[in-house]
Amino acid sequence: MLTLYGVPGWGSAISEVMLTMAEMPYHFVNVEGFDEPGPQHDVLEQLSPLCQVPTLRLADGTIMSESAAIALMILDTRPDLAPPSGSPQRALFQRLLIWIVANVYPTFTYADYPQRFAPDAPEQLQNSCIAFRKTLYQWLDRQLVGPYALGDNVTLLDAYIVVMRTWGPRAAWFAENTPRLSAIADHIAQREELQAVLRNNDILTAQNAN
Ligand SMILES: N[C@@H](CCC(=O)N[C@@H](CS)C(=O)NCC(=O)O)C(=O)O
């Protein structure tokens, strides 16, 4: 059995959505508060030195971190959750998977913990990360196809879209500035098999999220 360490609504939700799409059962361990000193931090740090969620322990005890690495691992058993090898959509899938974790995700690392990285100018760092993130999402919006991120078929990339749309700058901003991304997130959020996992992570449709 897989064990996923996370916090409802946080980055672990991306992995939860992926595992649910892939019909891979997992046990969820809530490590809320892990980003402050304390027992949850100690548990997670022992597993993964960066102390981030998602962190996944495989059945044999192997530790996986990094949402994109977890996606690639899932594709080993569920290749149908990405476009076929050799297709142009496959290249876009690979590009956007890495692009999101390499560019968008770090804006959260720095903006959520600015004091850690710029103790003399935390507000400046936070503001510039948030502004930069908006430009990234606007570029991403232009790459997306619809009704799912890459067209007619759901892929693991859609897990990022439906979860990240609920994070800053929040659903109302996405609806106004990145309408394609917003519509895709709405479309994914309607999938029957995802209802429980989305509810457990407080991931609502745009109508409800602020
Ligand atoms: N590159 C990682 C980023 C994971 C990440 O930044 N997770 C956030 C929560 S959404 C976190 O654990 N932040 C705590 C920290 O960075 O100290 C991934 O793609 O999984």
JSON list of C-alpha atoms and ligand atoms in Angstrom, two decimals:
[
{"chain": "A", "resi": 1, "resn": "MET", "atom": "CA", "xyz": [0.00, 0.00, 0.00]},
{"chain": "A", "resi": 2, "resn": "LEU", "atom": "CA", "xyz": [1.16, 3.54, -0.78]},
{"chain": "A", "resi": 3, "resn": "THR", "atom": "CA", "xyz": [1.32, 6.07, 2.06]},
{"chain": "A", "resi": 4, "resn": "LEU", "atom": "CA", "xyz": [0.89, 9.71, 1.12]},
{"chain": "A", "resi": 5, "resn": "TYR", "atom": "CA", "xyz": [1.96, 12.39, 3.60]},
{"chain": "A", "resi": 6, "resn": "GLY", "atom": "CA", "xyz": [0.15, 15.64, 3.05]},
{"chain": "A", "resi": 7, "resn": "VAL", "atom": "CA", "xyz": [-2.26, 18.32, 4.16]},
{"chain": "A", "resi": 8, "resn": "PRO", "atom": "CA", "xyz": [-5.78, 18.62, 2.73]},
{"chain": "A", "resi": 9, "resn": "GLY", "atom": "CA", "xyz": [-5.81, 21.19, -0.06]},
{"chain": "A", "resi": 10, "resn": "TRP", "atom": "CA", "xyz": [-2.01, 21.51, -0.24]},
{"chain": "A", "resi": 11, "resn": "GLY", "atom": "CA", "xyz": [0.37, 20.05, -2.83]},
{"chain": "A", "resi": 12, "resn": "SER", "atom": "CA", "xyz": [-0.42, 16.52, -1.70]},
{"chain": "A", "resi": 13, "resn": "ALA", "atom": "CA", "xyz": [-3.88, 17.08, -3.20]},
{"chain": "A", "resi": 14, "resn": "ILE", "atom": "CA", "xyz": [-2.24, 17.05, -6.65]},
{"chain": "A", "resi": 15, "resn": "SER", "atom": "CA", "xyz": [-0.85, 13.58, -5.97]},
{"chain": "A", "resi": 16, "resn": "GLU", "atom": "CA", "xyz": [-4.13, 12.44, -4.43]},
{"chain": "A", "resi": 17, "resn": "VAL", "atom": "CA", "xyz": [-5.99, 13.45, -7.59]},
{"chain": "A", "resi": 18, "resn": "MET", "atom": "CA", "xyz": [-3.40, 11.66, -9.75]},
{"chain": "A", "resi": 19, "resn": "LEU", "atom": "CA", "xyz": [-3.53, 8.47, -7.67]},
{"chain": "A", "resi": 20, "resn": "THR", "atom": "CA", "xyz": [-7.33, 8.56, -7.78]},
{"chain": "A", "resi": 21, "resn": "MET", "atom": "CA", "xyz": [-7.34, 9.01, -11.56]},
{"chain": "A", "resi": 22, "resn": "ALA", "atom": "CA", "xyz": [-5.00, 6.01, -11.76]},
{"chain": "A", "resi": 23, "resn": "GLU", "atom": "CA", "xyz": [-7.15, 3.96, -9.34]},
{"chain": "A", "resi": 24, "resn": "MET", "atom": "CA", "xyz": [-4.12, 3.37, -7.15]},
{"chain": "A", "resi": 25, "resn": "PRO", "atom": "CA", "xyz": [-5.18, 3.01, -3.49]},
{"chain": "A", "resi": 26, "resn": "TYR", "atom": "CA", "xyz": [-3.21, 4.91, -0.85]},
{"chain": "A", "resi": 27, "resn": "HIS", "atom": "CA", "xyz": [-3.25, 5.64, 2.85]},
{"chain": "A", "resi": 28, "resn": "PHE", "atom": "CA", "xyz": [-3.28, 9.38, 3.66]},
{"chain": "A", "resi": 29, "resn": "VAL", "atom": "CA", "xyz": [-1.32, 10.70, 6.65]},
{"chain": "A", "resi": 30, "resn": "ASN", "atom": "CA", "xyz": [-2.24, 14.27, 7.57]},
{"chain": "A", "resi": 31, "resn": "VAL", "atom": "CA", "xyz": [0.90, 16.18, 8.59]},
{"chain": "A", "resi": 32, "resn": "GLU", "atom": "CA", "xyz": [-0.80, 19.54, 9.08]},
{"chain": "A", "resi": 33, "resn": "GLY", "atom": "CA", "xyz": [1.59, 21.94, 10.80]},
{"chain": "A", "resi": 34, "resn": "PHE", "atom": "CA", "xyz": [4.68, 20.30, 9.27]},
{"chain": "A", "resi": 35, "resn": "ASP", "atom": "CA", "xyz": [6.03, 23.65, 8.13]},
{"chain": "A", "resi": 36, "resn": "GLU", "atom": "CA", "xyz": [6.53, 24.79, 11.73]},
{"chain": "A", "resi": 37, "resn": "PRO", "atom": "CA", "xyz": [8.86, 23.15, 14.25]},
{"chain": "A", "resi": 38, "resn": "GLY", "atom": "CA", "xyz": [7.10, 20.23, 15.93]},
{"chain": "A", "resi": 39, "resn": "PRO", "atom": "CA", "xyz": [6.36, 16.52, 15.68]},
{"chain": "A", "resi": 40, "resn": "GLN", "atom": "CA", "xyz": [4.79, 16.67, 12.19]},
{"chain": "A", "resi": 41, "resn": "HIS", "atom": "CA", "xyz": [7.87, 18.47, 10.89]},
{"chain": "A", "resi": 42, "resn": "ASP", "atom": "CA", "xyz": [10.12, 15.84, 12.46]},
{"chain": "A", "resi": 43, "resn": "VAL", "atom": "CA", "xyz": [8.13, 12.98, 10.90]},
{"chain": "A", "resi": 44, "resn": "LEU", "atom": "CA", "xyz": [8.31, 14.49, 7.43]},
{"chain": "A", "resi": 45, "resn": "GLU", "atom": "CA", "xyz": [11.91, 15.66, 7.64]},
{"chain": "A", "resi": 46, "resn": "GLN", "atom": "CA", "xyz": [13.03, 12.13, 8.45]},
{"chain": "A", "resi": 47, "resn": "LEU", "atom": "CA", "xyz": [11.40, 10.93, 5.24]},
{"chain": "A", "resi": 48, "resn": "SER", "atom": "CA", "xyz": [12.47, 13.78, 2.99]},
{"chain": "A", "resi": 49, "resn": "PRO", "atom": "CA", "xyz": [15.01, 16.47, 3.94]},
{"chain": "A", "resi": 50, "resn": "LEU", "atom": "CA", "xyz": [13.21, 19.28, 2.04]},
{"chain": "A", "resi": 51, "resn": "CYS", "atom": "CA", "xyz": [10.24, 18.56, 4.27]},
{"chain": "A", "resi": 52, "resn": "GLN", "atom": "CA", "xyz": [7.56, 19.21, 1.67]},
{"chain": "A", "resi": 53, "resn": "VAL", "atom": "CA", "xyz": [4.25, 17.69, 0.70]},
{"chain": "A", "resi": 54, "resn": "PRO", "atom": "CA", "xyz": [3.57, 15.58, -1.29]},
{"chain": "A", "resi": 55, "resn": "THR", "atom": "CA", "xyz": [5.84, 12.89, 0.13]},
{"chain": "A", "resi": 56, "resn": "LEU", "atom": "CA", "xyz": [4.96, 9.35, -0.83]},
{"chain": "A", "resi": 57, "resn": "ARG", "atom": "CA", "xyz": [6.18, 6.11, 0.74]},
{"chain": "A", "resi": 58, "resn": "LEU", "atom": "CA", "xyz": [5.97, 3.13, -1.59]},
{"chain": "A", "resi": 59, "resn": "ALA", "atom": "CA", "xyz": [5.00, -0.37, -0.46]},
{"chain": "A", "resi": 60, "resn": "ASP", "atom": "CA", "xyz": [8.68, -1.38, -0.22]},
{"chain": "A", "resi": 61, "resn": "GLY", "atom": "CA", "xyz": [9.54, 1.67, 1.91]},
{"chain": "A", "resi": 62, "resn": "THR", "atom": "CA", "xyz": [11.08, 3.71, -0.91]},
{"chain": "A", "resi": 63, "resn": "ILE", "atom": "CA", "xyz": [10.42, 7.43, -0.51]},
{"chain": "A", "resi": 64, "resn": "MET", "atom": "CA", "xyz": [9.24, 9.52, -3.44]},
{"chain": "A", "resi": 65, "resn": "SER", "atom": "CA", "xyz": [8.95, 13.28, -3.33]},
{"chain": "A", "resi": 66, "resn": "GLU", "atom": "CA", "xyz": [8.30, 15.75, -6.16]},
{"chain": "A", "resi": 67, "resn": "SER", "atom": "CA", "xyz": [4.84, 15.73, -7.70]},
{"chain": "A", "resi": 68, "resn": "ALA", "atom": "CA", "xyz": [6.24, 15.40, -11.24]},
{"chain": "A", "resi": 69, "resn": "ALA", "atom": "CA", "xyz": [8.32, 12.36, -10.25]},
{"chain": "A", "resi": 70, "resn": "ILE", "atom": "CA", "xyz": [5.20, 10.83, -8.69]},
{"chain": "A", "resi": 71, "resn": "ALA", "atom": "CA", "xyz": [3.36, 11.51, -11.98]},
{"chain": "A", "resi": 72, "resn": "LEU", "atom": "CA", "xyz": [6.06, 9.73, -13.96]},
{"chain": "A", "resi": 73, "resn": "MET", "atom": "CA", "xyz": [5.92, 6.80, -11.57]},
{"chain": "A", "resi": 74, "resn": "ILE", "atom": "CA", "xyz": [2.14, 6.56, -11.97]},
{"chain": "A", "resi": 75, "resn": "LEU", "atom": "CA", "xyz": [2.54, 6.57, -15.76]},
{"chain": "A", "resi": 76, "resn": "ASP", "atom": "CA", "xyz": [4.65, 3.39, -15.48]},
{"chain": "A", "resi": 77, "resn": "THR", "atom": "CA", "xyz": [1.45, 1.55, -14.55]},
{"chain": "A", "resi": 78, "resn": "ARG", "atom": "CA", "xyz": [-1.10, 3.85, -16.20]},
{"chain": "A", "resi": 79, "resn": "PRO", "atom": "CA", "xyz": [0.43, 5.09, -19.48]},
{"chain": "A", "resi": 80, "resn": "ASP", "atom": "CA", "xyz": [-3.05, 6.02, -20.68]},
{"chain": "A", "resi": 81, "resn": "LEU", "atom": "CA", "xyz": [-2.97, 9.04, -18.33]},
{"chain": "A", "resi": 82, "resn": "ALA", "atom": "CA", "xyz": [-0.63, 10.86, -20.73]},
{"chain": "A", "resi": 83, "resn": "PRO", "atom": "CA", "xyz": [-0.79, 11.31, -24.50]},
{"chain": "A", "resi": 84, "resn": "PRO", "atom": "CA", "xyz": [0.81, 8.52, -26.57]},
{"chain": "A", "resi": 85, "resn": "SER", "atom": "CA", "xyz": [4.59, 8.51, -27.10]},
{"chain": "A", "resi": 86, "resn": "GLY", "atom": "CA", "xyz": [5.66, 10.24, -30.28]},
{"chain": "A", "resi": 87, "resn": "SER", "atom": "CA", "xyz": [2.59, 12.49, -30.51]},
{"chain": "A", "resi": 88, "resn": "PRO", "atom": "CA", "xyz": [2.90, 16.31, -30.38]},
{"chain": "A", "resi": 89, "resn": "GLN", "atom": "CA", "xyz": [0.61, 16.23, -27.34]},
{"chain": "A", "resi": 90, "resn": "ARG", "atom": "CA", "xyz": [3.12, 13.97, -25.57]},
{"chain": "A", "resi": 91, "resn": "ALA", "atom": "CA", "xyz": [5.84, 16.59, -25.99]},
{"chain": "A", "resi": 92, "resn": "LEU", "atom": "CA", "xyz": [3.50, 19.27, -24.65]},
{"chain": "A", "resi": 93, "resn": "PHE", "atom": "CA", "xyz": [2.61, 17.03, -21.69]},
{"chain": "A", "resi": 94, "resn": "GLN", "atom": "CA", "xyz": [6.28, 16.52, -20.83]},
{"chain": "A", "resi": 95, "resn": "ARG", "atom": "CA", "xyz": [7.08, 20.18, -21.28]},
{"chain": "A", "resi": 96, "resn": "LEU", "atom": "CA", "xyz": [4.22, 21.49, -19.18]},
{"chain": "A", "resi": 97, "resn": "LEU", "atom": "CA", "xyz": [4.67, 18.90, -16.42]},
{"chain": "A", "resi": 98, "resn": "ILE", "atom": "CA", "xyz": [8.23, 20.03, -15.83]},
{"chain": "A", "resi": 99, "resn": "TRP", "atom": "CA", "xyz": [7.47, 23.69, -16.57]},
{"chain": "A", "resi": 100, "resn": "ILE", "atom": "CA", "xyz": [4.86, 23.85, -13.81]},
{"chain": "A", "resi": 101, "resn": "VAL", "atom": "CA", "xyz": [7.08, 22.36, -11.12]},
{"chain": "A", "resi": 102, "resn": "ALA", "atom": "CA", "xyz": [10.17, 24.26, -12.29]},
{"chain": "A", "resi": 103, "resn": "ASN", "atom": "CA", "xyz": [8.54, 27.67, -12.66]},
{"chain": "A", "resi": 104, "resn": "VAL", "atom": "CA", "xyz": [5.14, 27.99, -11.00]},
{"chain": "A", "resi": 105, "resn": "TYR", "atom": "CA", "xyz": [5.79, 25.89, -7.89]},
{"chain": "A", "resi": 106, "resn": "PRO", "atom": "CA", "xyz": [8.86, 27.85, -6.73]},
{"chain": "A", "resi": 107, "resn": "THR", "atom": "CA", "xyz": [6.78, 31.04, -6.65]},
{"chain": "A", "resi": 108, "resn": "PHE", "atom": "CA", "xyz": [4.84, 29.40, -3.80]},
{"chain": "A", "resi": 109, "resn": "THR", "atom": "CA", "xyz": [8.03, 28.29, -2.05]},
{"chain": "A", "resi": 110, "resn": "TYR", "atom": "CA", "xyz": [9.30, 31.86, -1.97]},
{"chain": "A", "resi": 111, "resn": "ALA", "atom": "CA", "xyz": [6.01, 33.73, -1.56]},
{"chain": "A", "resi": 112, "resn": "ASP", "atom": "CA", "xyz": [4.69, 31.44, 1.18]},
{"chain": "A", "resi": 113, "resn": "TYR", "atom": "CA", "xyz": [7.91, 31.66, 3.23]},
{"chain": "A", "resi": 114, "resn": "PRO", "atom": "CA", "xyz": [9.48, 34.99, 2.18]},
{"chain": "A", "resi": 115, "resn": "GLN", "atom": "CA", "xyz": [11.09, 35.54, 5.58]},
{"chain": "A", "resi": 116, "resn": "ARG", "atom": "CA", "xyz": [13.15, 32.41, 5.03]},
{"chain": "A", "resi": 117, "resn": "PHE", "atom": "CA", "xyz": [14.68, 33.66, 1.80]},
{"chain": "A", "resi": 118, "resn": "ALA", "atom": "CA", "xyz": [14.69, 37.45, 2.11]},
{"chain": "A", "resi": 119, "resn": "PRO", "atom": "CA", "xyz": [14.55, 38.38, 5.81]},
{"chain": "A", "resi": 120, "resn": "ASP", "atom": "CA", "xyz": [15.28, 42.01, 4.96]},
{"chain": "A", "resi": 121, "resn": "ALA", "atom": "CA", "xyz": [12.65, 42.38, 2.25]},
{"chain": "A", "resi": 122, "resn": "PRO", "atom": "CA", "xyz": [10.07, 39.62, 2.68]},
{"chain": "A", "resi": 123, "resn": "GLU", "atom": "CA", "xyz": [7.17, 41.68, 1.39]},
{"chain": "A", "resi": 124, "resn": "GLN", "atom": "CA", "xyz": [9.04, 42.65, -1.77]},
{"chain": "A", "resi": 125, "resn": "LEU", "atom": "CA", "xyz": [9.92, 39.02, -2.48]},
{"chain": "A", "resi": 126, "resn": "GLN", "atom": "CA", "xyz": [6.35, 37.93, -1.87]},
{"chain": "A", "resi": 127, "resn": "ASN", "atom": "CA", "xyz": [4.85, 40.60, -4.10]},
{"chain": "A", "resi": 128, "resn": "SER", "atom": "CA", "xyz": [7.23, 39.97, -6.97]},
{"chain": "A", "resi": 129, "resn": "CYS", "atom": "CA", "xyz": [6.66, 36.20, -6.80]},
{"chain": "A", "resi": 130, "resn": "ILE", "atom": "CA", "xyz": [2.90, 36.66, -6.88]},
{"chain": "A", "resi": 131, "resn": "ALA", "atom": "CA", "xyz": [3.14, 39.09, -9.83]},
{"chain": "A", "resi": 132, "resn": "PHE", "atom": "CA", "xyz": [5.49, 36.71, -11.69]},
{"chain": "A", "resi": 133, "resn": "ARG", "atom": "CA", "xyz": [3.16, 33.77, -11.02]},
{"chain": "A", "resi": 134, "resn": "LYS", "atom": "CA", "xyz": [0.30, 35.64, -12.69]},
{"chain": "A", "resi": 135, "resn": "THR", "atom": "CA", "xyz": [2.36, 36.07, -15.87]},
{"chain": "A", "resi": 136, "resn": "LEU", "atom": "CA", "xyz": [3.22, 32.36, -15.78]},
{"chain": "A", "resi": 137, "resn": "TYR", "atom": "CA", "xyz": [-0.42, 31.37, -15.54]},
{"chain": "A", "resi": 138, "resn": "GLN", "atom": "CA", "xyz": [-1.30, 33.69, -18.42]},
{"chain": "A", "resi": 139, "resn": "TRP", "atom": "CA", "xyz": [1.30, 31.96, -20.60]},
{"chain": "A", "resi": 140, "resn": "LEU", "atom": "CA", "xyz": [0.08, 28.55, -19.45]},
{"chain": "A", "resi": 141, "resn": "ASP", "atom": "CA", "xyz": [-3.48, 29.49, -20.35]},
{"chain": "A", "resi": 142, "resn": "ARG", "atom": "CA", "xyz": [-2.40, 30.03, -23.97]},
{"chain": "A", "resi": 143, "resn": "GLN", "atom": "CA", "xyz": [-0.90, 26.51, -24.16]},
{"chain": "A", "resi": 144, "resn": "LEU", "atom": "CA", "xyz": [-3.97, 24.70, -22.89]},
{"chain": "A", "resi": 145, "resn": "VAL", "atom": "CA", "xyz": [-6.42, 23.12, -25.28]},
{"chain": "A", "resi": 146, "resn": "GLY", "atom": "CA", "xyz": [-9.69, 22.15, -23.56]},
{"chain": "A", "resi": 147, "resn": "PRO", "atom": "CA", "xyz": [-11.95, 20.58, -22.52]},
{"chain": "A", "resi": 148, "resn": "TYR", "atom": "CA", "xyz": [-9.01, 18.98, -20.62]},
{"chain": "A", "resi": 149, "resn": "ALA", "atom": "CA", "xyz": [-5.55, 20.52, -20.47]},
{"chain": "A", "resi": 150, "resn": "LEU", "atom": "CA", "xyz": [-4.37, 18.66, -23.57]},
{"chain": "A", "resi": 151, "resn": "GLY", "atom": "CA", "xyz": [-7.63, 18.09, -25.39]},
{"chain": "A", "resi": 152, "resn": "ASP", "atom": "CA", "xyz": [-10.31, 15.45, -25.26]},
{"chain": "A", "resi": 153, "resn": "ASN", "atom": "CA", "xyz": [-8.56, 13.06, -22.89]},
{"chain": "A", "resi": 154, "resn": "VAL", "atom": "CA", "xyz": [-7.85, 13.59, -19.22]},
{"chain": "A", "resi": 155, "resn": "THR", "atom": "CA", "xyz": [-4.13, 13.41, -18.31]},
{"chain": "A", "resi": 156, "resn": "LEU", "atom": "CA", "xyz": [-2.16, 13.72, -15.09]},
{"chain": "A", "resi": 157, "resn": "LEU", "atom": "CA", "xyz": [-1.51, 17.35, -15.99]},
{"chain": "A", "resi": 158, "resn": "ASP", "atom": "CA", "xyz": [-5.15, 18.04, -15.18]},
{"chain": "A", "resi": 159, "resn": "ALA", "atom": "CA", "xyz": [-4.43, 17.24, -11.52]},
{"chain": "A", "resi": 160, "resn": "TYR", "atom": "CA", "xyz": [-2.27, 20.38, -11.29]},
{"chain": "A", "resi": 161, "resn": "ILE", "atom": "CA", "xyz": [-4.91, 22.53, -12.97]},
{"chain": "A", "resi": 162, "resn": "VAL", "atom": "CA", "xyz": [-7.82, 21.58, -10.72]},
{"chain": "A", "resi": 163, "resn": "VAL", "atom": "CA", "xyz": [-5.80, 21.94, -7.51]},
{"chain": "A", "resi": 164, "resn": "MET", "atom": "CA", "xyz": [-3.68, 25.01, -8.33]},
{"chain": "A", "resi": 165, "resn": "ARG", "atom": "CA", "xyz": [-6.73, 26.94, -9.50]},
{"chain": "A", "resi": 166, "resn": "THR", "atom": "CA", "xyz": [-7.85, 27.02, -5.85]},
{"chain": "A", "resi": 167, "resn": "TRP", "atom": "CA", "xyz": [-4.54, 28.56, -4.70]},
{"chain": "A", "resi": 168, "resn": "GLY", "atom": "CA", "xyz": [-3.42, 32.17, -5.09]},
{"chain": "A", "resi": 169, "resn": "PRO", "atom": "CA", "xyz": [-4.31, 34.26, -7.00]},
{"chain": "A", "resi": 170, "resn": "ARG", "atom": "CA", "xyz": [-7.57, 32.30, -6.47]},
{"chain": "A", "resi": 171, "resn": "ALA", "atom": "CA", "xyz": [-10.45, 31.18, -8.63]},
{"chain": "A", "resi": 172, "resn": "ALA", "atom": "CA", "xyz": [-11.96, 34.62, -9.34]},
{"chain": "A", "resi": 173, "resn": "TRP", "atom": "CA", "xyz": [-8.63, 35.84, -10.78]},
{"chain": "A", "resi": 174, "resn": "PHE", "atom": "CA", "xyz": [-8.30, 32.70, -12.92]},
{"chain": "A", "resi": 175, "resn": "ALA", "atom": "CA", "xyz": [-11.85, 33.09, -14.21]},
{"chain": "A", "resi": 176, "resn": "GLU", "atom": "CA", "xyz": [-11.13, 36.65, -15.31]},
{"chain": "A", "resi": 177, "resn": "ASN", "atom": "CA", "xyz": [-7.56, 36.35, -16.54]},
{"chain": "A", "resi": 178, "resn": "THR", "atom": "CA", "xyz": [-7.08, 32.73, -17.58]},
{"chain": "A", "resi": 179, "resn": "PRO", "atom": "CA", "xyz": [-10.54, 31.65, -18.77]},
{"chain": "A", "resi": 180, "resn": "ARG", "atom": "CA", "xyz": [-9.31, 28.49, -20.48]},
{"chain": "A", "resi": 181, "resn": "LEU", "atom": "CA", "xyz": [-7.51, 27.26, -17.40]},
{"chain": "A", "resi": 182, "resn": "SER", "atom": "CA", "xyz": [-10.56, 28.09, -15.32]},
{"chain": "A", "resi": 183, "resn": "ALA", "atom": "CA", "xyz": [-12.94, 26.22, -17.66]},
{"chain": "A", "resi": 184, "resn": "ILE", "atom": "CA", "xyz": [-10.62, 23.21, -17.71]},
{"chain": "A", "resi": 185, "resn": "ALA", "atom": "CA", "xyz": [-10.50, 23.17, -13.90]},
{"chain": "A", "resi": 186, "resn": "ASP", "atom": "CA", "xyz": [-14.30, 23.28, -13.80]},
{"chain": "A", "resi": 187, "resn": "HIS", "atom": "CA", "xyz": [-14.47, 20.42, -16.29]},
{"chain": "A", "resi": 188, "resn": "ILE", "atom": "CA", "xyz": [-12.10, 18.24, -14.27]},
{"chain": "A", "resi": 189, "resn": "ALA", "atom": "CA", "xyz": [-13.91, 19.05, -11.04]},
{"chain": "A", "resi": 190, "resn": "GLN", "atom": "CA", "xyz": [-17.03, 17.46, -12.47]},
{"chain": "A", "resi": 191, "resn": "ARG", "atom": "CA", "xyz": [-15.48, 14.03, -12.95]},
{"chain": "A", "resi": 192, "resn": "GLU", "atom": "CA", "xyz": [-17.40, 11.47, -10.95]},
{"chain": "A", "resi": 193, "resn": "GLU", "atom": "CA", "xyz": [-14.41, 9.48, -9.68]},
{"chain": "A", "resi": 194, "resn": "LEU", "atom": "CA", "xyz": [-12.79, 12.65, -8.28]},
{"chain": "A", "resi": 195, "resn": "GLN", "atom": "CA", "xyz": [-15.71, 13.91, -6.19]},
{"chain": "A", "resi": 196, "resn": "ALA", "atom": "CA", "xyz": [-14.60, 12.36, -2.89]},
{"chain": "A", "resi": 197, "resn": "VAL", "atom": "CA", "xyz": [-10.95, 13.36, -3.20]},
{"chain": "A", "resi": 198, "resn": "LEU", "atom": "CA", "xyz": [-11.85, 16.91, -4.23]},
{"chain": "A", "resi": 199, "resn": "ARG", "atom": "CA", "xyz": [-14.27, 17.21, -1.35]},
{"chain": "A", "resi": 200, "resn": "ASN", "atom": "CA", "xyz": [-11.71, 15.88, 1.14]},
{"chain": "A", "resi": 201, "resn": "ASN", "atom": "CA", "xyz": [-9.30, 18.53, -0.10]},
{"chain": "A", "resi": 202, "resn": "ASP", "atom": "CA", "xyz": [-11.83, 21.33, -0.06]},
{"chain": "A", "resi": 203, "resn": "ILE", "atom": "CA", "xyz": [-11.42, 21.81, -3.78]},
{"chain": "A", "resi": 204, "resn": "LEU", "atom": "CA", "xyz": [-14.53, 23.48, -4.99]},
{"chain": "A", "resi": 205, "resn": "THR", "atom": "CA", "xyz": [-15.76, 24.60, -8.35]},
{"chain": "A", "resi": 206, "resn": "ALA", "atom": "CA", "xyz": [-15.15, 28.19, -9.40]},
{"chain": "A", "resi": 207, "resn": "GLN", "atom": "CA", "xyz": [-18.66, 29.13, -8.40]},
{"chain": "A", "resi": 208, "resn": "ASN", "atom": "CA", "xyz": [-17.87, 28.33, -4.78]},
{"chain": "A", "resi": 209, "resn": "ALA", "atom": "CA", "xyz": [-14.17, 29.08, -4.42]},
{"chain": "A", "resi": 210, "resn": "ASN", "atom": "CA", "xyz": [-13.06, 32.65, -3.77]},
{"chain": "B", "resi": 1, "resn": "LIG", "atom": "N1", "xyz": [8.63, 20.61, -6.22]},
{"chain": "B", "resi": 1, "resn": "LIG", "atom": "C1", "xyz": [7.72, 20.10, -5.23]},
{"chain": "B", "resi": 1, "resn": "LIG", "atom": "C2", "xyz": [7.12, 21.27, -4.46]},
{"chain": "B", "resi": 1, "resn": "LIG", "atom": "C3", "xyz": [6.28, 20.82, -3.28]},
{"chain": "B", "resi": 1, "resn": "LIG", "atom": "C4", "xyz": [5.94, 22.00, -2.38]},
{"chain": "B", "resi": 1, "resn": "LIG", "atom": "O1", "xyz": [6.51, 23.09, -2.47]},
{"chain": "B", "resi": 1, "resn": "LIG", "atom": "N2", "xyz": [4.97, 21.77, -1.49]},
{"chain": "B", "resi": 1, "resn": "LIG", "atom": "C5", "xyz": [4.60, 22.80, -0.53]},
{"chain": "B", "resi": 1, "resn": "LIG", "atom": "C6", "xyz": [3.16, 22.67, -0.10]},
{"chain": "B", "resi": 1, "resn": "LIG", "atom": "S1", "xyz": [2.02, 22.98, -1.41]},
{"chain": "B", "resi": 1, "resn": "LIG", "atom": "C7", "xyz": [5.42, 22.64, 0.72]},
{"chain": "B", "resi": 1, "resn": "LIG", "atom": "O2", "xyz": [5.58, 21.52, 1.17]},
{"chain": "B", "resi": 1, "resn": "LIG", "atom": "N3", "xyz": [5.90, 23.75, 1.28]},
{"chain": "B", "resi": 1, "resn": "LIG", "atom": "C8", "xyz": [6.64, 23.74, 2.49]},
{"chain": "B", "resi": 1, "resn": "LIG", "atom": "C9", "xyz": [8.04, 24.22, 2.32]},
{"chain": "B", "resi": 1, "resn": "LIG", "atom": "O3", "xyz": [8.49, 24.42, 1.17]},
{"chain": "B", "resi": 1, "resn": "LIG", "atom": "O4", "xyz": [8.71, 24.39, 3.33]},
{"chain": "B", "resi": 1, "resn": "LIG", "atom": "C10", "xyz": [6.65, 19.23, -5.88]},
{"chain": "B", "resi": 1, "resn": "LIG", "atom": "O5", "xyz": [6.39, 19.43, -7.06]},
{"chain": "B", "resi": 1, "resn": "LIG", "atom": "O6", "xyz": [6.11, 18.32, -5.23]}
]
